[in-house]
PDB file of C-alpha atoms and ligand atoms in Angstrom:
ATOM      1  CA  MET A 266      11.253  -4.369   1.479  1.00  0.00           C
ATOM      2  CA  ILE A 267      10.520  -2.870   4.869  1.00  0.00           C
ATOM      3  CA  GLU A 268      12.729  -3.668   7.826  1.00  0.00           C
ATOM      4  CA  ILE A 269      11.578  -2.615  11.234  1.00  0.00           C
ATOM      5  CA  LEU A 270      14.035  -3.288  14.117  1.00  0.00           C
ATOM      6  CA  GLY A 271      13.278  -2.647  17.785  1.00  0.00           C
ATOM      7  CA  LEU A 272      11.014   0.238  16.936  1.00  0.00           C
ATOM      8  CA  THR A 273       9.613   2.231  19.880  1.00  0.00           C
ATOM      9  CA  LYS A 274       7.602   5.467  19.907  1.00  0.00           C
ATOM     10  CA  ALA A 275       6.335   7.378  22.916  1.00  0.00           C
ATOM     11  CA  TYR A 276       4.214  10.485  22.661  1.00  0.00           C
ATOM     12  CA  GLY A 277       5.426  12.304  25.795  1.00  0.00           C
ATOM     13  CA  ALA A 278       5.360   9.710  28.559  1.00  0.00           C
ATOM     14  CA  LEU A 279       2.761   7.559  26.735  1.00  0.00           C
ATOM     15  CA  PRO A 280       4.250   4.616  24.820  1.00  0.00           C
ATOM     16  CA  ALA A 281       2.545   3.935  21.533  1.00  0.00           C
ATOM     17  CA  LEU A 282       4.985   1.331  20.140  1.00  0.00           C
ATOM     18  CA  ASN A 283       7.126  -0.882  22.243  1.00  0.00           C
ATOM     19  CA  GLY A 284       9.852  -2.902  20.455  1.00  0.00           C
ATOM     20  CA  ILE A 285       8.341  -3.738  17.061  1.00  0.00           C
ATOM     21  CA  THR A 286      10.588  -6.000  14.928  1.00  0.00           C
ATOM     22  CA  MET A 287       9.358  -7.292  11.621  1.00  0.00           C
ATOM     23  CA  THR A 288      10.307  -7.464   7.926  1.00  0.00           C
ATOM     24  CA  VAL A 289       7.945  -7.193   4.968  1.00  0.00           C
ATOM     25  CA  PRO A 290       9.489  -8.585   1.803  1.00  0.00           C
ATOM     26  CA  ALA A 291       8.755  -7.567  -1.659  1.00  0.00           C
ATOM     27  CA  GLY A 292       5.508  -9.142  -3.005  1.00  0.00           C
ATOM     28  CA  GLU A 293       3.921  -9.637   0.402  1.00  0.00           C
ATOM     29  CA  MET A 294       0.510  -8.268   1.445  1.00  0.00           C
ATOM     30  CA  CYS A 295       1.116  -7.875   5.194  1.00  0.00           C
ATOM     31  CA  VAL A 296      -1.892  -6.840   7.326  1.00  0.00           C
ATOM     32  CA  ILE A 297      -1.343  -5.118  10.659  1.00  0.00           C
ATOM     33  CA  LEU A 298      -4.414  -6.132  12.677  1.00  0.00           C
ATOM     34  CA  GLY A 299      -5.325  -4.527  15.997  1.00  0.00           C
ATOM     35  CA  PRO A 300      -7.934  -2.570  17.887  1.00  0.00           C
ATOM     36  CA  SER A 301      -8.156   1.186  17.883  1.00  0.00           C
ATOM     37  CA  GLY A 302      -5.226   2.732  19.801  1.00  0.00           C
ATOM     38  CA  ALA A 303      -2.979  -0.291  19.365  1.00  0.00           C
ATOM     39  CA  GLY A 304      -0.385   1.759  17.451  1.00  0.00           C
ATOM     40  CA  LYS A 305      -1.093   0.795  13.801  1.00  0.00           C
ATOM     41  CA  SER A 306      -1.106   4.345  12.418  1.00  0.00           C
ATOM     42  CA  THR A 307       2.021   5.291  14.406  1.00  0.00           C
ATOM     43  CA  LEU A 308       3.813   2.245  12.909  1.00  0.00           C
ATOM     44  CA  LEU A 309       3.041   3.363   9.322  1.00  0.00           C
ATOM     45  CA  ARG A 310       4.003   6.964  10.138  1.00  0.00           C
ATOM     46  CA  CYS A 311       7.378   5.780  11.435  1.00  0.00           C
ATOM     47  CA  VAL A 312       7.942   3.942   8.157  1.00  0.00           C
ATOM     48  CA  ASN A 313       7.472   6.988   5.987  1.00  0.00           C
ATOM     49  CA  GLN A 314       9.171   9.271   8.579  1.00  0.00           C
ATOM     50  CA  LEU A 315       6.066  11.387   9.351  1.00  0.00           C
ATOM     51  CA  VAL A 316       6.845  10.471  12.953  1.00  0.00           C
ATOM     52  CA  ALA A 317      10.347  10.222  14.347  1.00  0.00           C
ATOM     53  CA  PRO A 318      10.939   6.937  16.313  1.00  0.00           C
ATOM     54  CA  SER A 319      11.932   7.211  19.912  1.00  0.00           C
ATOM     55  CA  GLY A 320      14.085   4.155  19.621  1.00  0.00           C
ATOM     56  CA  GLY A 321      15.109   1.468  17.077  1.00  0.00           C
ATOM     57  CA  GLY A 322      14.708   2.130  13.392  1.00  0.00           C
ATOM     58  CA  VAL A 323      13.237   1.442   9.988  1.00  0.00           C
ATOM     59  CA  ARG A 324      14.946   0.616   6.727  1.00  0.00           C
ATOM     60  CA  VAL A 325      13.027   0.951   3.464  1.00  0.00           C
ATOM     61  CA  ASN A 326      14.693  -0.885   0.515  1.00  0.00           C
ATOM     62  CA  GLY A 327      17.854  -1.248   2.497  1.00  0.00           C
ATOM     63  CA  ARG A 328      18.205   2.472   3.281  1.00  0.00           C
ATOM     64  CA  ALA A 329      18.469   3.814   6.807  1.00  0.00           C
ATOM     65  CA  ALA A 330      16.454   6.903   7.889  1.00  0.00           C
ATOM     66  CA  PRO A 331      17.043   9.968   5.750  1.00  0.00           C
ATOM     67  CA  THR A 332      19.301  12.648   7.155  1.00  0.00           C
ATOM     68  CA  ASN A 333      18.374  15.469   4.798  1.00  0.00           C
ATOM     69  CA  ARG A 334      15.477  16.765   2.711  1.00  0.00           C
ATOM     70  CA  ALA A 335      16.687  15.282  -0.533  1.00  0.00           C
ATOM     71  CA  GLN A 336      16.949  11.832   1.011  1.00  0.00           C
ATOM     72  CA  LEU A 337      13.473  12.275   2.661  1.00  0.00           C
ATOM     73  CA  ARG A 338      11.979  13.202  -0.755  1.00  0.00           C
ATOM     74  CA  GLU A 339      13.564  10.179  -2.332  1.00  0.00           C
ATOM     75  CA  LEU A 340      12.305   7.921   0.427  1.00  0.00           C
ATOM     76  CA  ARG A 341       8.735   9.271   0.040  1.00  0.00           C
ATOM     77  CA  ALA A 342       8.875   8.991  -3.806  1.00  0.00           C
ATOM     78  CA  GLY A 343       9.406   5.234  -3.362  1.00  0.00           C
ATOM     79  CA  ILE A 344       6.432   4.810  -0.898  1.00  0.00           C
ATOM     80  CA  GLY A 345       2.848   4.872  -2.147  1.00  0.00           C
ATOM     81  CA  MET A 346       0.373   6.035   0.551  1.00  0.00           C
ATOM     82  CA  ILE A 347      -3.269   5.062   0.681  1.00  0.00           C
ATOM     83  CA  PHE A 348      -5.471   6.572   3.388  1.00  0.00           C
ATOM     84  CA  GLN A 349      -9.010   5.985   4.754  1.00  0.00           C
ATOM     85  CA  HIS A 350     -10.101   9.009   2.735  1.00  0.00           C
ATOM     86  CA  HIS A 351      -8.643   8.997  -0.774  1.00  0.00           C
ATOM     87  CA  ASN A 352      -8.224  12.821  -0.847  1.00  0.00           C
ATOM     88  CA  LEU A 353      -8.476  13.104  -4.672  1.00  0.00           C
ATOM     89  CA  VAL A 354      -8.905  16.607  -6.164  1.00  0.00           C
ATOM     90  CA  PRO A 355     -12.655  16.458  -6.913  1.00  0.00           C
ATOM     91  CA  ARG A 356     -12.798  18.849  -9.824  1.00  0.00           C
ATOM     92  CA  LEU A 357      -9.822  17.291 -11.692  1.00  0.00           C
ATOM     93  CA  SER A 358     -10.174  14.328 -14.033  1.00  0.00           C
ATOM     94  CA  VAL A 359      -9.466  10.809 -12.738  1.00  0.00           C
ATOM     95  CA  LEU A 360      -6.338  10.713 -15.075  1.00  0.00           C
ATOM     96  CA  LYS A 361      -4.958  14.002 -13.700  1.00  0.00           C
ATOM     97  CA  ASN A 362      -5.416  12.707 -10.147  1.00  0.00           C
ATOM     98  CA  VAL A 363      -3.505   9.576 -10.970  1.00  0.00           C
ATOM     99  CA  LEU A 364      -0.787  11.611 -12.741  1.00  0.00           C
ATOM    100  CA  SER A 365      -0.262  13.470  -9.486  1.00  0.00           C
ATOM    101  CA  GLY A 366       1.366  10.226  -8.368  1.00  0.00           C
ATOM    102  CA  ARG A 367       4.123  10.973 -10.959  1.00  0.00           C
ATOM    103  CA  LEU A 368       4.823  14.508  -9.576  1.00  0.00           C
ATOM    104  CA  ALA A 369       7.880  13.542  -7.536  1.00  0.00           C
ATOM    105  CA  ARG A 370       9.466  12.339 -10.746  1.00  0.00           C
ATOM    106  CA  LEU A 371       8.400  15.241 -13.058  1.00  0.00           C
ATOM    107  CA  PRO A 372       9.749  18.788 -13.490  1.00  0.00           C
ATOM    108  CA  LEU A 373       7.704  21.522 -11.752  1.00  0.00           C
ATOM    109  CA  TRP A 374       6.456  23.041 -15.061  1.00  0.00           C
ATOM    110  CA  SER A 375       4.679  19.843 -15.746  1.00  0.00           C
ATOM    111  CA  SER A 376       2.308  20.185 -12.798  1.00  0.00           C
ATOM    112  CA  VAL A 377       1.994  24.028 -13.197  1.00  0.00           C
ATOM    113  CA  LEU A 378       0.968  23.685 -16.856  1.00  0.00           C
ATOM    114  CA  GLN A 379      -0.794  20.365 -16.348  1.00  0.00           C
ATOM    115  CA  ILE A 380       1.085  19.027 -19.327  1.00  0.00           C
ATOM    116  CA  PHE A 381       2.469  15.565 -18.843  1.00  0.00           C
ATOM    117  CA  PRO A 382       5.032  13.566 -20.918  1.00  0.00           C
ATOM    118  CA  ARG A 383       3.424  10.746 -23.011  1.00  0.00           C
ATOM    119  CA  GLU A 384       5.310   8.133 -21.018  1.00  0.00           C
ATOM    120  CA  ASP A 385       3.857   9.324 -17.737  1.00  0.00           C
ATOM    121  CA  ILE A 386       0.360   9.294 -19.168  1.00  0.00           C
ATOM    122  CA  ALA A 387       0.943   5.688 -20.330  1.00  0.00           C
ATOM    123  CA  ILE A 388       2.110   4.780 -16.798  1.00  0.00           C
ATOM    124  CA  ALA A 389      -0.964   6.432 -15.285  1.00  0.00           C
ATOM    125  CA  MET A 390      -3.341   4.678 -17.715  1.00  0.00           C
ATOM    126  CA  ALA A 391      -1.783   1.313 -16.987  1.00  0.00           C
ATOM    127  CA  ALA A 392      -2.325   1.952 -13.234  1.00  0.00           C
ATOM    128  CA  LEU A 393      -6.009   2.800 -13.912  1.00  0.00           C
ATOM    129  CA  ALA A 394      -6.365  -0.340 -15.943  1.00  0.00           C
ATOM    130  CA  ARG A 395      -5.038  -2.387 -13.017  1.00  0.00           C
ATOM    131  CA  VAL A 396      -7.934  -1.183 -10.859  1.00  0.00           C
ATOM    132  CA  GLY A 397     -10.421  -1.601 -13.675  1.00  0.00           C
ATOM    133  CA  LEU A 398     -11.095   2.092 -14.211  1.00  0.00           C
ATOM    134  CA  ALA A 399      -9.289   2.984 -17.453  1.00  0.00           C
ATOM    135  CA  ASP A 400     -12.620   3.819 -19.109  1.00  0.00           C
ATOM    136  CA  ARG A 401     -13.299   6.540 -16.391  1.00  0.00           C
ATOM    137  CA  ALA A 402      -9.988   8.430 -17.088  1.00  0.00           C
ATOM    138  CA  GLU A 403     -11.597  11.510 -18.456  1.00  0.00           C
ATOM    139  CA  ASP A 404     -14.414  11.786 -15.868  1.00  0.00           C
ATOM    140  CA  ARG A 405     -14.202  14.266 -13.049  1.00  0.00           C
ATOM    141  CA  ALA A 406     -13.058  12.482  -9.943  1.00  0.00           C
ATOM    142  CA  ASP A 407     -16.208  13.556  -8.046  1.00  0.00           C
ATOM    143  CA  ARG A 408     -18.387  11.700 -10.466  1.00  0.00           C
ATOM    144  CA  LEU A 409     -17.118   8.346  -9.146  1.00  0.00           C
ATOM    145  CA  SER A 410     -18.466   6.383  -6.253  1.00  0.00           C
ATOM    146  CA  GLY A 411     -16.585   6.227  -2.911  1.00  0.00           C
ATOM    147  CA  GLY A 412     -15.233   2.755  -3.730  1.00  0.00           C
ATOM    148  CA  GLN A 413     -14.111   3.889  -7.265  1.00  0.00           C
ATOM    149  CA  GLN A 414     -12.435   6.933  -5.825  1.00  0.00           C
ATOM    150  CA  GLN A 415     -10.526   4.755  -3.375  1.00  0.00           C
ATOM    151  CA  ARG A 416      -9.394   2.593  -6.311  1.00  0.00           C
ATOM    152  CA  VAL A 417      -8.222   5.767  -8.123  1.00  0.00           C
ATOM    153  CA  GLY A 418      -6.257   6.398  -4.929  1.00  0.00           C
ATOM    154  CA  ILE A 419      -4.599   2.970  -5.357  1.00  0.00           C
ATOM    155  CA  ALA A 420      -3.958   3.807  -9.050  1.00  0.00           C
ATOM    156  CA  ARG A 421      -2.297   7.084  -8.010  1.00  0.00           C
ATOM    157  CA  ALA A 422      -0.068   5.132  -5.588  1.00  0.00           C
ATOM    158  CA  LEU A 423       0.819   2.669  -8.307  1.00  0.00           C
ATOM    159  CA  ALA A 424       1.646   5.399 -10.797  1.00  0.00           C
ATOM    160  CA  GLN A 425       4.431   6.332  -8.446  1.00  0.00           C
ATOM    161  CA  GLN A 426       5.966   2.914  -9.269  1.00  0.00           C
ATOM    162  CA  PRO A 427       6.687   2.410  -5.583  1.00  0.00           C
ATOM    163  CA  GLN A 428       8.537  -0.479  -4.018  1.00  0.00           C
ATOM    164  CA  VAL A 429       6.468  -0.115  -0.888  1.00  0.00           C
ATOM    165  CA  ILE A 430       2.746   0.765  -0.262  1.00  0.00           C
ATOM    166  CA  LEU A 431       1.452   1.841   3.097  1.00  0.00           C
ATOM    167  CA  ALA A 432      -2.378   1.668   3.521  1.00  0.00           C
ATOM    168  CA  ASP A 433      -3.929   2.986   6.775  1.00  0.00           C
ATOM    169  CA  GLU A 434      -7.404   1.585   7.129  1.00  0.00           C
ATOM    170  CA  PRO A 435      -8.075   1.920   3.394  1.00  0.00           C
ATOM    171  CA  VAL A 436     -11.569   0.358   3.545  1.00  0.00           C
ATOM    172  CA  ALA A 437     -12.774   1.837   6.847  1.00  0.00           C
ATOM    173  CA  SER A 438     -15.421   4.034   5.179  1.00  0.00           C
ATOM    174  CA  LEU A 439     -16.562   1.509   2.485  1.00  0.00           C
ATOM    175  CA  ASP A 440     -19.418  -0.960   2.383  1.00  0.00           C
ATOM    176  CA  PRO A 441     -18.313  -4.643   2.748  1.00  0.00           C
ATOM    177  CA  LYS A 442     -18.504  -5.530  -0.968  1.00  0.00           C
ATOM    178  CA  THR A 443     -16.538  -2.545  -2.073  1.00  0.00           C
ATOM    179  CA  ALA A 444     -14.032  -3.208   0.637  1.00  0.00           C
ATOM    180  CA  GLN A 445     -13.352  -6.608  -0.874  1.00  0.00           C
ATOM    181  CA  VAL A 446     -12.691  -5.096  -4.322  1.00  0.00           C
ATOM    182  CA  VAL A 447     -10.274  -2.579  -2.893  1.00  0.00           C
ATOM    183  CA  LEU A 448      -8.345  -5.048  -0.835  1.00  0.00           C
ATOM    184  CA  ASN A 449      -8.258  -7.465  -3.822  1.00  0.00           C
ATOM    185  CA  ASP A 450      -6.699  -4.691  -5.934  1.00  0.00           C
ATOM    186  CA  LEU A 451      -4.072  -4.056  -3.194  1.00  0.00           C
ATOM    187  CA  ARG A 452      -3.139  -7.757  -2.918  1.00  0.00           C
ATOM    188  CA  ALA A 453      -2.923  -8.109  -6.677  1.00  0.00           C
ATOM    189  CA  ALA A 454      -0.574  -5.124  -6.766  1.00  0.00           C
ATOM    190  CA  ALA A 455       1.627  -6.713  -4.118  1.00  0.00           C
ATOM    191  CA  HIS A 456       1.798 -10.026  -5.905  1.00  0.00           C
ATOM    192  CA  GLU A 457       1.959  -8.997  -9.529  1.00  0.00           C
ATOM    193  CA  LEU A 458       4.260  -5.868  -9.124  1.00  0.00           C
ATOM    194  CA  GLN A 459       6.383  -7.299  -6.311  1.00  0.00           C
ATOM    195  CA  ILE A 460       5.514  -4.444  -3.959  1.00  0.00           C
ATOM    196  CA  ALA A 461       5.811  -4.753  -0.148  1.00  0.00           C
ATOM    197  CA  VAL A 462       2.337  -3.848   1.113  1.00  0.00           C
ATOM    198  CA  LEU A 463       1.778  -2.856   4.762  1.00  0.00           C
ATOM    199  CA  CYS A 464      -1.932  -2.473   5.327  1.00  0.00           C
ATOM    200  CA  ASN A 465      -3.618  -1.552   8.624  1.00  0.00           C
ATOM    201  CA  LEU A 466      -7.000  -3.068   9.289  1.00  0.00           C
ATOM    202  CA  HIS A 467      -9.149  -3.577  12.351  1.00  0.00           C
ATOM    203  CA  GLN A 468     -11.580  -6.097  10.755  1.00  0.00           C
ATOM    204  CA  VAL A 469     -10.555  -9.698  11.476  1.00  0.00           C
ATOM    205  CA  ASP A 470     -12.543 -11.221   8.641  1.00  0.00           C
ATOM    206  CA  LEU A 471     -10.949  -8.941   6.002  1.00  0.00           C
ATOM    207  CA  ALA A 472      -7.417  -9.614   7.374  1.00  0.00           C
ATOM    208  CA  ARG A 473      -8.075 -13.344   7.185  1.00  0.00           C
ATOM    209  CA  GLN A 474      -9.345 -13.091   3.638  1.00  0.00           C
ATOM    210  CA  PHE A 475      -6.705 -10.864   2.044  1.00  0.00           C
ATOM    211  CA  ALA A 476      -3.464 -11.089   4.037  1.00  0.00           C
ATOM    212  CA  ASP A 477      -0.590 -13.257   3.103  1.00  0.00           C
ATOM    213  CA  ARG A 478       0.537 -12.660   6.566  1.00  0.00           C
ATOM    214  CA  ILE A 479      -1.091 -11.056   9.646  1.00  0.00           C
ATOM    215  CA  VAL A 480       0.884  -9.163  12.325  1.00  0.00           C
ATOM    216  CA  GLY A 481      -1.329  -8.633  15.360  1.00  0.00           C
ATOM    217  CA  ILE A 482      -0.565  -5.794  17.665  1.00  0.00           C
ATOM    218  CA  ALA A 483      -1.985  -4.825  21.028  1.00  0.00           C
ATOM    219  CA  ALA A 484      -0.859  -1.944  23.101  1.00  0.00           C
ATOM    220  CA  GLY A 485       2.134  -1.246  20.854  1.00  0.00           C
ATOM    221  CA  GLN A 486       3.536  -4.799  20.846  1.00  0.00           C
ATOM    222  CA  ILE A 487       3.425  -7.713  18.357  1.00  0.00           C
ATOM    223  CA  VAL A 488       1.277 -10.446  19.833  1.00  0.00           C
ATOM    224  CA  PHE A 489       0.885 -12.553  16.711  1.00  0.00           C
ATOM    225  CA  ASP A 490       2.810 -12.990  13.519  1.00  0.00           C
ATOM    226  CA  GLY A 491       1.883 -15.588  10.993  1.00  0.00           C
ATOM    227  CA  PRO A 492      -0.325 -16.696   8.091  1.00  0.00           C
ATOM    228  CA  PRO A 493      -4.142 -16.276   8.389  1.00  0.00           C
ATOM    229  CA  ALA A 494      -4.509 -20.046   8.917  1.00  0.00           C
ATOM    230  CA  ASP A 495      -2.648 -19.756  12.217  1.00  0.00           C
ATOM    231  CA  LEU A 496      -4.849 -17.005  13.600  1.00  0.00           C
ATOM    232  CA  ASP A 497      -6.784 -19.100  16.160  1.00  0.00           C
ATOM    233  CA  ASP A 498      -8.886 -18.095  19.104  1.00  0.00           C
ATOM    234  CA  ALA A 499      -5.945 -17.870  21.436  1.00  0.00           C
ATOM    235  CA  ALA A 500      -4.147 -15.457  19.038  1.00  0.00           C
ATOM    236  CA  LEU A 501      -7.302 -13.407  18.639  1.00  0.00           C
ATOM    237  CA  ALA A 502      -7.684 -13.121  22.421  1.00  0.00           C
ATOM    238  CA  ARG A 503      -4.145 -11.675  22.563  1.00  0.00           C
ATOM    239  CA  ILE A 504      -4.940  -9.092  19.888  1.00  0.00           C
ATOM    240  CA  TYR A 505      -8.350  -8.137  21.286  1.00  0.00           C
ATOM    241  CA  PRO A 506      -8.023  -8.805  25.039  1.00  0.00           C
ATOM    242  CA  GLU A 507     -11.043  -6.547  25.847  1.00  0.00           C
ATOM    243  CA  LEU A 508     -13.340  -8.821  23.745  1.00  0.00           C
ATOM    244  CA  GLU A 509     -12.140 -11.814  25.758  1.00  0.00           C
ATOM    245  CA  THR A 510     -13.015  -9.993  28.991  1.00  0.00           C
ATOM    246  CA  GLN A 511     -16.555  -9.190  27.698  1.00  0.00           C
ATOM    247  CA  ALA A 512     -17.163 -12.787  26.747  1.00  0.00           C
ATOM    248  CA  ALA A 513     -16.041 -14.185  30.128  1.00  0.00           C
TER     249      ALA A 513
HETATM  250  N1  ADP B1989       0.090  12.740  17.805  1.00  0.00           N
HETATM  251  C1  ADP B1989      -0.190  12.023  18.944  1.00  0.00           C
HETATM  252  N2  ADP B1989       0.004  12.577  20.144  1.00  0.00           N
HETATM  253  C2  ADP B1989      -0.215  11.927  21.285  1.00  0.00           C
HETATM  254  N3  ADP B1989      -0.636  10.665  21.293  1.00  0.00           N
HETATM  255  C3  ADP B1989      -0.910  10.000  20.186  1.00  0.00           C
HETATM  256  C4  ADP B1989      -0.665  10.660  18.899  1.00  0.00           C
HETATM  257  N4  ADP B1989      -0.937   9.816  17.891  1.00  0.00           N
HETATM  258  C5  ADP B1989      -1.380   8.644  18.553  1.00  0.00           C
HETATM  259  N5  ADP B1989      -1.265   8.824  19.874  1.00  0.00           N
HETATM  260  C6  ADP B1989      -1.589   7.700  20.871  1.00  0.00           C
HETATM  261  O1  ADP B1989      -0.799   6.566  20.521  1.00  0.00           O
HETATM  262  C7  ADP B1989      -1.546   5.383  20.699  1.00  0.00           C
HETATM  263  C8  ADP B1989      -1.550   4.619  19.362  1.00  0.00           C
HETATM  264  O2  ADP B1989      -2.318   5.437  18.382  1.00  0.00           O
HETATM  265  P1  ADP B1989      -2.444   5.002  16.885  1.00  0.00           P
HETATM  266  O3  ADP B1989      -1.110   4.701  16.342  1.00  0.00           O
HETATM  267  O4  ADP B1989      -3.278   6.069  16.208  1.00  0.00           O
HETATM  268  O5  ADP B1989      -3.270   3.670  16.929  1.00  0.00           O
HETATM  269  P2  ADP B1989      -4.209   2.937  15.922  1.00  0.00           P
HETATM  270  O6  ADP B1989      -3.932   3.477  14.546  1.00  0.00           O
HETATM  271  O7  ADP B1989      -3.959   1.467  16.058  1.00  0.00           O
HETATM  272  O8  ADP B1989      -5.635   3.308  16.321  1.00  0.00           O
HETATM  273  C9  ADP B1989      -2.918   5.793  21.187  1.00  0.00           C
HETATM  274  O9  ADP B1989      -2.928   5.698  22.589  1.00  0.00           O
HETATM  275  C10 ADP B1989      -3.053   7.235  20.760  1.00  0.00           C
HETATM  276  O10 ADP B1989      -3.878   7.935  21.564  1.00  0.00           O
HETATM  277 MG1   MG B1990      -5.097   4.342  13.095  1.00  0.00          MG
END
């Protein structure tokens, strides 16, 4: 569960987030929808403490912000991250890339020697099976298509056995059909593994199709919060005011 309470963030004098309050329960695929510059990435970075809030706060699984390195490491171990670019290690096998999701829970020698406990390999293979790529485990990561690599990125996050997944524009560089497969995998993970997924998107159609709930933000503020069925033209005009101006 992710609890965000009165969160504000300013970069210097420029406000990026202005009083965000929302909760993402376990098992929910929550899409943050908004135009470029709305504050979506800043919001995710505040959740995993890459960015320090200027005010308000975030609790992940009931815990307040970490106050030391050990707590920060523990927080991040429980958060799977998925980015626009999957950043796999190209020359390593698909399986080894997924196993890197286990590193926070493994002794250092394991990664140095590239020897992994049987149980961790089983967890990584199960994560690969979830995204339909178990048969590619031994292939080099760079042999896979862009969409497949992004799904390996999801498997790597799942291998972490996280309670929370943060995905920042995970399909921005994929073709529309592949984007659907990737978002479908993410939603299935939320529902079947009871993970709280917070996924940034800027495409309205994809948000409508895959979100359990859409939170629309514009200029750092929540301007819509509800199920896709409630996202009507008035709500869209609040999220994308500049489009409204163009149409008028
Ligand atoms: N590191 C930073 N330093 C200064 N300004 C930033 C920084 N990161 C983001 N911003 C600004 O904060 C606002 C929100 O950005 P961002 O969170 O990246 O929005 P989005 O992901 O919705 O495009 C924008 O005006 C952006 O220029
Ligand atoms: Mg962004």
